[in-house]
mmCIF file of C-alpha atoms and ligand atoms in Angstrom:
data_model
loop_
_atom_site.group_PDB
_atom_site.id
_atom_site.type_symbol
_atom_site.label_atom_id
_atom_site.label_comp_id
_atom_site.label_asym_id
_atom_site.label_seq_id
_atom_site.Cartn_x
_atom_site.Cartn_y
_atom_site.Cartn_z
ATOM 1 C CA UNK A 159 41.841 -11.801 52.962
ATOM 2 C CA UNK A 160 38.744 -9.715 52.262
ATOM 3 C CA UNK A 161 39.568 -6.213 53.465
ATOM 4 C CA UNK A 162 37.525 -4.433 50.823
ATOM 5 C CA UNK A 163 36.378 -0.948 49.876
ATOM 6 C CA UNK A 164 33.340 -0.286 47.652
ATOM 7 C CA UNK A 165 33.537 3.034 45.808
ATOM 8 C CA UNK A 166 31.363 4.854 43.308
ATOM 9 C CA UNK A 167 28.961 7.774 43.011
ATOM 10 C CA UNK A 168 25.641 7.899 44.896
ATOM 11 C CA UNK A 169 23.305 5.314 43.424
ATOM 12 C CA UNK A 170 26.010 3.276 41.689
ATOM 13 C CA UNK A 171 24.930 0.176 43.628
ATOM 14 C CA UNK A 172 27.483 -0.036 46.468
ATOM 15 C CA UNK A 173 24.909 -0.773 49.168
ATOM 16 C CA UNK A 174 23.058 -3.292 46.990
ATOM 17 C CA UNK A 175 26.198 -5.316 46.227
ATOM 18 C CA UNK A 176 27.414 -4.924 49.816
ATOM 19 C CA UNK A 177 24.329 -6.778 51.098
ATOM 20 C CA UNK A 178 25.058 -9.679 48.737
ATOM 21 C CA UNK A 179 28.774 -9.759 49.540
ATOM 22 C CA UNK A 180 28.327 -9.800 53.316
ATOM 23 C CA UNK A 181 25.668 -12.527 53.059
ATOM 24 C CA UNK A 182 28.040 -14.780 51.092
ATOM 25 C CA UNK A 183 31.362 -13.986 52.753
ATOM 26 C CA UNK A 184 30.220 -13.252 56.310
ATOM 27 C CA UNK A 185 32.294 -10.124 56.850
ATOM 28 C CA UNK A 186 31.071 -6.983 58.640
ATOM 29 C CA UNK A 187 29.480 -4.271 56.500
ATOM 30 C CA UNK A 188 30.850 -0.892 57.542
ATOM 31 C CA UNK A 189 28.705 1.743 55.841
ATOM 32 C CA UNK A 190 29.492 5.228 57.126
ATOM 33 C CA UNK A 191 26.207 6.455 55.620
ATOM 34 C CA UNK A 192 24.236 3.813 57.592
ATOM 35 C CA UNK A 193 26.198 4.577 60.768
ATOM 36 C CA UNK A 194 25.446 8.284 60.454
ATOM 37 C CA UNK A 195 21.755 7.585 59.785
ATOM 38 C CA UNK A 196 21.610 5.364 62.903
ATOM 39 C CA UNK A 197 23.234 8.121 64.986
ATOM 40 C CA UNK A 198 20.707 10.631 63.604
ATOM 41 C CA UNK A 199 17.786 8.314 64.442
ATOM 42 C CA UNK A 200 19.145 7.853 67.986
ATOM 43 C CA UNK A 201 19.646 11.622 68.384
ATOM 44 C CA UNK A 202 23.279 11.302 69.532
ATOM 45 C CA UNK A 203 25.526 14.427 69.535
ATOM 46 C CA UNK A 204 27.427 13.012 66.542
ATOM 47 C CA UNK A 205 24.117 12.379 64.757
ATOM 48 C CA UNK A 206 23.042 15.962 65.374
ATOM 49 C CA UNK A 207 26.325 17.220 63.885
ATOM 50 C CA UNK A 208 26.034 14.928 60.863
ATOM 51 C CA UNK A 209 22.352 15.541 60.036
ATOM 52 C CA UNK A 210 22.764 19.016 58.543
ATOM 53 C CA UNK A 211 25.606 17.925 56.298
ATOM 54 C CA UNK A 212 23.893 14.744 55.101
ATOM 55 C CA UNK A 213 20.446 16.174 54.420
ATOM 56 C CA UNK A 214 22.003 18.920 52.273
ATOM 57 C CA UNK A 215 24.146 16.363 50.415
ATOM 58 C CA UNK A 216 27.486 17.562 51.822
ATOM 59 C CA UNK A 217 30.202 15.327 53.215
ATOM 60 C CA UNK A 218 30.460 15.078 56.996
ATOM 61 C CA UNK A 219 33.800 16.583 58.158
ATOM 62 C CA UNK A 220 36.799 14.251 58.003
ATOM 63 C CA UNK A 221 37.619 14.319 61.727
ATOM 64 C CA UNK A 222 34.114 13.132 62.665
ATOM 65 C CA UNK A 223 34.062 10.431 59.985
ATOM 66 C CA UNK A 224 37.563 9.124 60.678
ATOM 67 C CA UNK A 225 36.846 8.849 64.421
ATOM 68 C CA UNK A 226 33.700 6.837 63.637
ATOM 69 C CA UNK A 227 35.562 4.383 61.397
ATOM 70 C CA UNK A 228 38.504 4.121 63.805
ATOM 71 C CA UNK A 229 36.161 2.944 66.553
ATOM 72 C CA UNK A 230 34.317 0.515 64.260
ATOM 73 C CA UNK A 231 37.415 -1.077 62.723
ATOM 74 C CA UNK A 232 38.890 -1.746 66.142
ATOM 75 C CA UNK A 233 35.985 -4.074 67.043
ATOM 76 C CA UNK A 234 36.794 -7.808 67.174
ATOM 77 C CA UNK A 235 34.493 -8.755 64.260
ATOM 78 C CA UNK A 236 36.858 -6.960 61.833
ATOM 79 C CA UNK A 237 39.723 -9.292 62.705
ATOM 80 C CA UNK A 238 38.791 -11.619 59.825
ATOM 81 C CA UNK A 239 38.054 -8.999 57.192
ATOM 82 C CA UNK A 240 35.663 -6.124 56.540
ATOM 83 C CA UNK A 241 33.758 -4.361 53.797
ATOM 84 C CA UNK A 242 33.902 -0.556 53.787
ATOM 85 C CA UNK A 243 30.990 1.043 51.904
ATOM 86 C CA UNK A 244 31.234 4.818 51.410
ATOM 87 C CA UNK A 245 34.561 5.244 53.212
ATOM 88 C CA UNK A 246 37.057 6.666 52.379
ATOM 89 C CA UNK A 247 35.627 9.584 50.393
ATOM 90 C CA UNK A 248 38.482 12.098 50.630
ATOM 91 C CA UNK A 249 42.278 11.887 50.428
ATOM 92 C CA UNK A 250 42.681 12.628 54.186
ATOM 93 C CA UNK A 251 40.239 9.777 54.923
ATOM 94 C CA UNK A 252 42.214 7.398 52.662
ATOM 95 C CA UNK A 253 45.471 8.343 54.387
ATOM 96 C CA UNK A 254 43.896 7.842 57.810
ATOM 97 C CA UNK A 255 42.584 4.460 56.678
ATOM 98 C CA UNK A 256 46.089 3.372 55.671
ATOM 99 C CA UNK A 257 47.183 4.012 59.260
ATOM 100 C CA UNK A 258 44.116 2.361 60.819
ATOM 101 C CA UNK A 259 44.449 -0.719 58.608
ATOM 102 C CA UNK A 260 48.105 -1.080 59.613
ATOM 103 C CA UNK A 261 47.206 -0.735 63.281
ATOM 104 C CA UNK A 262 44.757 -3.646 63.091
ATOM 105 C CA UNK A 263 47.061 -5.576 60.705
ATOM 106 C CA UNK A 264 44.357 -5.807 58.030
ATOM 107 C CA UNK A 265 45.622 -3.829 55.029
ATOM 108 C CA UNK A 266 43.220 -3.108 52.184
ATOM 109 C CA UNK A 267 43.289 -5.961 49.660
ATOM 110 C CA UNK A 268 40.770 -4.737 47.060
ATOM 111 C CA UNK A 269 38.954 -1.554 46.000
ATOM 112 C CA UNK A 270 35.918 -2.065 43.753
ATOM 113 C CA UNK A 271 34.794 0.996 41.822
ATOM 114 C CA UNK A 272 31.226 0.915 40.470
ATOM 115 C CA UNK A 273 30.966 2.995 37.295
ATOM 116 C CA UNK A 274 27.531 4.354 36.432
ATOM 117 C CA UNK A 275 26.276 7.112 34.128
ATOM 118 C CA UNK A 276 24.618 10.179 35.652
ATOM 119 C CA UNK A 277 21.098 9.755 34.149
ATOM 120 C CA UNK A 278 20.926 6.240 35.623
ATOM 121 C CA UNK A 279 22.165 7.518 39.013
ATOM 122 C CA UNK A 280 19.343 10.070 39.040
ATOM 123 C CA UNK A 281 16.780 7.427 38.059
ATOM 124 C CA UNK A 282 17.972 5.060 40.768
ATOM 125 C CA UNK A 283 18.196 7.615 43.582
ATOM 126 C CA UNK A 284 14.834 9.203 42.860
ATOM 127 C CA UNK A 285 13.114 5.775 42.927
ATOM 128 C CA UNK A 286 15.057 4.269 45.816
ATOM 129 C CA UNK A 287 13.350 3.096 48.984
ATOM 130 C CA UNK A 288 15.289 1.695 51.928
ATOM 131 C CA UNK A 289 14.388 -0.451 54.901
ATOM 132 C CA UNK A 290 14.076 1.731 58.005
ATOM 133 C CA UNK A 291 15.384 -1.164 60.126
ATOM 134 C CA UNK A 292 18.202 -2.932 58.216
ATOM 135 C CA UNK A 293 18.909 -0.381 55.449
ATOM 136 C CA UNK A 294 18.399 -2.827 52.547
ATOM 137 C CA UNK A 295 17.844 -0.874 49.304
ATOM 138 C CA UNK A 296 14.890 -1.325 46.901
ATOM 139 C CA UNK A 297 13.600 0.559 43.864
ATOM 140 C CA UNK A 298 9.996 1.485 43.064
ATOM 141 C CA UNK A 299 10.287 0.184 39.474
ATOM 142 C CA UNK A 300 13.234 -2.177 39.212
ATOM 143 C CA UNK A 301 13.778 -3.776 42.612
ATOM 144 C CA UNK A 302 10.424 -4.166 44.278
ATOM 145 C CA UNK A 303 9.939 -5.996 47.584
ATOM 146 C CA UNK A 304 7.698 -9.073 47.620
ATOM 147 C CA UNK A 305 5.139 -7.187 49.745
ATOM 148 C CA UNK A 306 4.754 -3.501 48.923
ATOM 149 C CA UNK A 307 6.370 -1.213 51.490
ATOM 150 C CA UNK A 308 7.889 -4.087 53.499
ATOM 151 C CA UNK A 309 11.525 -5.290 53.565
ATOM 152 C CA UNK A 310 11.994 -8.860 52.282
ATOM 153 C CA UNK A 311 14.911 -9.417 54.646
ATOM 154 C CA UNK A 312 13.635 -8.227 58.036
ATOM 155 C CA UNK A 313 10.006 -7.126 57.627
ATOM 156 C CA UNK A 314 10.917 -3.478 58.328
ATOM 157 C CA UNK A 315 9.023 -0.549 56.777
ATOM 158 C CA UNK A 316 10.419 0.904 53.531
ATOM 159 C CA UNK A 317 11.034 4.659 53.531
ATOM 160 C CA UNK A 318 12.600 7.316 51.293
ATOM 161 C CA UNK A 319 15.900 8.784 52.550
ATOM 162 C CA UNK A 320 15.844 12.539 53.327
ATOM 163 C CA UNK A 321 18.840 13.126 51.042
ATOM 164 C CA UNK A 322 17.250 11.272 48.100
ATOM 165 C CA UNK A 323 15.938 14.400 46.401
ATOM 166 C CA UNK A 324 17.243 16.212 43.328
ATOM 167 C CA UNK A 325 18.747 19.199 45.226
ATOM 168 C CA UNK A 326 20.793 17.006 47.597
ATOM 169 C CA UNK A 327 21.730 14.633 44.814
ATOM 170 C CA UNK A 328 23.297 17.442 42.764
ATOM 171 C CA UNK A 329 25.452 18.383 45.783
ATOM 172 C CA UNK A 330 26.345 14.710 46.411
ATOM 173 C CA UNK A 331 27.393 14.191 42.791
ATOM 174 C CA UNK A 332 29.549 17.314 42.935
ATOM 175 C CA UNK A 333 31.180 16.105 46.184
ATOM 176 C CA UNK A 334 31.862 12.770 44.516
ATOM 177 C CA UNK A 335 33.498 14.393 41.464
ATOM 178 C CA UNK A 336 35.669 16.854 43.374
ATOM 179 C CA UNK A 337 36.591 14.960 46.548
ATOM 180 C CA UNK A 338 36.075 11.217 46.042
ATOM 181 C CA UNK A 339 36.982 10.566 42.406
ATOM 182 C CA UNK A 340 40.656 11.489 42.989
ATOM 183 C CA UNK A 341 40.842 8.406 45.228
ATOM 184 C CA UNK A 342 40.576 6.184 42.161
ATOM 185 C CA UNK A 343 44.075 7.284 41.148
ATOM 186 C CA UNK A 344 45.241 6.886 44.763
ATOM 187 C CA UNK A 345 44.237 3.193 44.754
ATOM 188 C CA UNK A 346 45.189 2.594 41.118
ATOM 189 C CA UNK A 347 48.778 3.519 41.967
ATOM 190 C CA UNK A 348 48.659 0.932 44.763
ATOM 191 C CA UNK A 349 47.357 -1.695 42.271
ATOM 192 C CA UNK A 350 44.267 -2.301 44.399
ATOM 193 C CA UNK A 351 41.613 -0.859 42.078
ATOM 194 C CA UNK A 352 39.167 -2.858 39.972
ATOM 195 C CA UNK A 353 36.453 -0.963 38.054
ATOM 196 C CA UNK A 354 33.176 -2.697 37.203
ATOM 197 C CA UNK A 355 30.183 -1.720 35.094
ATOM 198 C CA UNK A 356 27.501 -0.664 37.594
ATOM 199 C CA UNK A 357 24.934 -0.489 34.783
ATOM 200 C CA UNK A 358 24.746 -4.276 34.681
ATOM 201 C CA UNK A 359 21.921 -6.043 36.488
ATOM 202 C CA UNK A 360 22.314 -6.673 40.220
ATOM 203 C CA UNK A 361 22.716 -10.462 39.956
ATOM 204 C CA UNK A 362 24.868 -10.389 36.806
ATOM 205 C CA UNK A 363 27.225 -7.948 38.492
ATOM 206 C CA UNK A 364 27.407 -9.988 41.675
ATOM 207 C CA UNK A 365 28.272 -13.114 39.674
ATOM 208 C CA UNK A 366 31.165 -11.141 38.142
ATOM 209 C CA UNK A 367 32.392 -10.124 41.567
ATOM 210 C CA UNK A 368 32.359 -13.626 43.062
ATOM 211 C CA UNK A 369 35.491 -15.021 41.303
ATOM 212 C CA UNK A 370 37.368 -11.836 42.141
ATOM 213 C CA UNK A 371 36.337 -11.991 45.801
ATOM 214 C CA UNK A 372 37.090 -15.734 45.972
ATOM 215 C CA UNK A 373 40.598 -15.091 44.664
ATOM 216 C CA UNK A 374 41.317 -12.218 47.039
ATOM 217 C CA UNK A 375 39.712 -14.095 49.937
ATOM 218 C CA UNK A 376 42.138 -17.014 49.684
ATOM 219 C CA UNK A 377 45.277 -14.861 49.603
HETATM 220 P P1 AP5 B 212 25.863 6.963 51.760
HETATM 221 O O1 AP5 B 212 24.798 6.359 52.548
HETATM 222 O O2 AP5 B 212 27.172 6.273 51.654
HETATM 223 O O3 AP5 B 212 25.270 7.311 50.319
HETATM 224 P P2 AP5 B 212 25.945 7.414 48.857
HETATM 225 O O4 AP5 B 212 27.392 7.174 48.717
HETATM 226 O O5 AP5 B 212 25.429 8.693 48.348
HETATM 227 O O6 AP5 B 212 25.489 6.175 48.197
HETATM 228 P P3 AP5 B 212 24.067 5.682 48.111
HETATM 229 O O7 AP5 B 212 23.691 4.915 49.350
HETATM 230 O O8 AP5 B 212 23.138 6.812 47.751
HETATM 231 O O9 AP5 B 212 24.145 4.750 46.830
HETATM 232 P P4 AP5 B 212 24.650 3.252 46.615
HETATM 233 O O10 AP5 B 212 25.809 3.279 45.692
HETATM 234 O O11 AP5 B 212 24.824 2.516 47.915
HETATM 235 O O12 AP5 B 212 23.416 2.708 45.808
HETATM 236 P P5 AP5 B 212 22.328 1.595 46.187
HETATM 237 O O13 AP5 B 212 22.947 0.242 46.223
HETATM 238 O O14 AP5 B 212 21.523 2.001 47.386
HETATM 239 O O15 AP5 B 212 26.178 8.437 52.298
HETATM 240 C C1 AP5 B 212 25.138 9.344 52.581
HETATM 241 C C2 AP5 B 212 25.724 10.616 53.138
HETATM 242 O O16 AP5 B 212 26.435 10.354 54.375
HETATM 243 C C3 AP5 B 212 26.753 11.320 52.262
HETATM 244 O O17 AP5 B 212 26.153 12.149 51.273
HETATM 245 C C4 AP5 B 212 27.544 12.120 53.311
HETATM 246 O O18 AP5 B 212 26.835 13.259 53.696
HETATM 247 C C5 AP5 B 212 27.591 11.154 54.488
HETATM 248 N N1 AP5 B 212 28.782 10.307 54.454
HETATM 249 C C6 AP5 B 212 28.804 8.946 54.324
HETATM 250 N N2 AP5 B 212 30.073 8.494 54.295
HETATM 251 C C7 AP5 B 212 30.877 9.596 54.417
HETATM 252 C C8 AP5 B 212 32.278 9.776 54.424
HETATM 253 N N3 AP5 B 212 33.132 8.738 54.297
HETATM 254 N N4 AP5 B 212 32.768 11.037 54.557
HETATM 255 C C9 AP5 B 212 31.934 12.098 54.694
HETATM 256 N N5 AP5 B 212 30.578 11.984 54.669
HETATM 257 C C10 AP5 B 212 30.053 10.746 54.532
HETATM 258 O O19 AP5 B 212 21.409 1.652 44.885
HETATM 259 C C11 AP5 B 212 20.651 2.794 44.557
HETATM 260 C C12 AP5 B 212 19.341 2.359 43.890
HETATM 261 O O20 AP5 B 212 19.643 1.719 42.653
HETATM 262 C C13 AP5 B 212 18.525 1.373 44.709
HETATM 263 O O21 AP5 B 212 17.173 1.689 44.532
HETATM 264 C C14 AP5 B 212 18.844 0.008 44.088
HETATM 265 O O22 AP5 B 212 17.770 -0.859 44.175
HETATM 266 C C15 AP5 B 212 19.146 0.374 42.633
HETATM 267 N N6 AP5 B 212 20.195 -0.449 42.050
HETATM 268 C C16 AP5 B 212 21.381 -0.786 42.637
HETATM 269 N N7 AP5 B 212 22.129 -1.526 41.795
HETATM 270 C C17 AP5 B 212 21.410 -1.641 40.643
HETATM 271 C C18 AP5 B 212 21.658 -2.273 39.394
HETATM 272 N N8 AP5 B 212 22.817 -2.950 39.169
HETATM 273 N N9 AP5 B 212 20.730 -2.179 38.433
HETATM 274 C C19 AP5 B 212 19.575 -1.498 38.651
HETATM 275 N N10 AP5 B 212 19.268 -0.892 39.824
HETATM 276 C C20 AP5 B 212 20.177 -0.953 40.813
#
């Protein structure tokens, strides 16, 4: 069963591979970053709380993030699997997820860690554009849309994220190193972790993931 987590530093390609995985395997894409950005756009109280943290590159507090994921995972569409992108990012979040996954009887079956060197992360984040409507990621040099400024998937306008600047990125990378990287050991001990080379091309990497996902999906 595909109850998957995608992990890796900002810009490693989690969102890009997530779009391909959900299209092929028809499981819900639970991106905490996207959910926060939607809440910010809608001006909800949670969005207002999250905005300051996100724009500066800091993690949103655990209690807020865990409550968000708890609500999302309890929805009926997660009954046949789910893809978590950007959650968990701290040990308390991973422990809370263990409990949530047990509650819905969908334990984590695979954690994919995207490895990527820092200079490439900086190149990718500084050139990234995202669809304002569906969140699909593009790059000004290496992943251009068919029509400039327009999303191939939904026709939405492409924009630059507020946290995609060098100052925020330095904070995000530091948060990844200090708070999220320790989770690799957490999942390695549980024999759930597979690390892949995020420097490979988007399609090459996806073709590597398919046999792995097929195998896990039939268990
Ligand atoms: P979030 O939205 O999750 O951002 P992130 O983890 O920083 O990851 P990114 O979306 O920046 O990168 P990605 O790995 O998805 O890369 P992508 O595929 O787009 O979180 C944002 C913020 O929300 C956080 O900083 C935090 O404040 C808050 N937040 C979210 N979750 C939280 C949590 N659990 N707890 C607390 N706070 C939380 O690719 C990047 C670029 O590279 C694109 O341009 C793409 O086209 C290109 N690219 C991708 N793959 C390749 C490839 N293989 N080759 C060449 N180019 C590629």
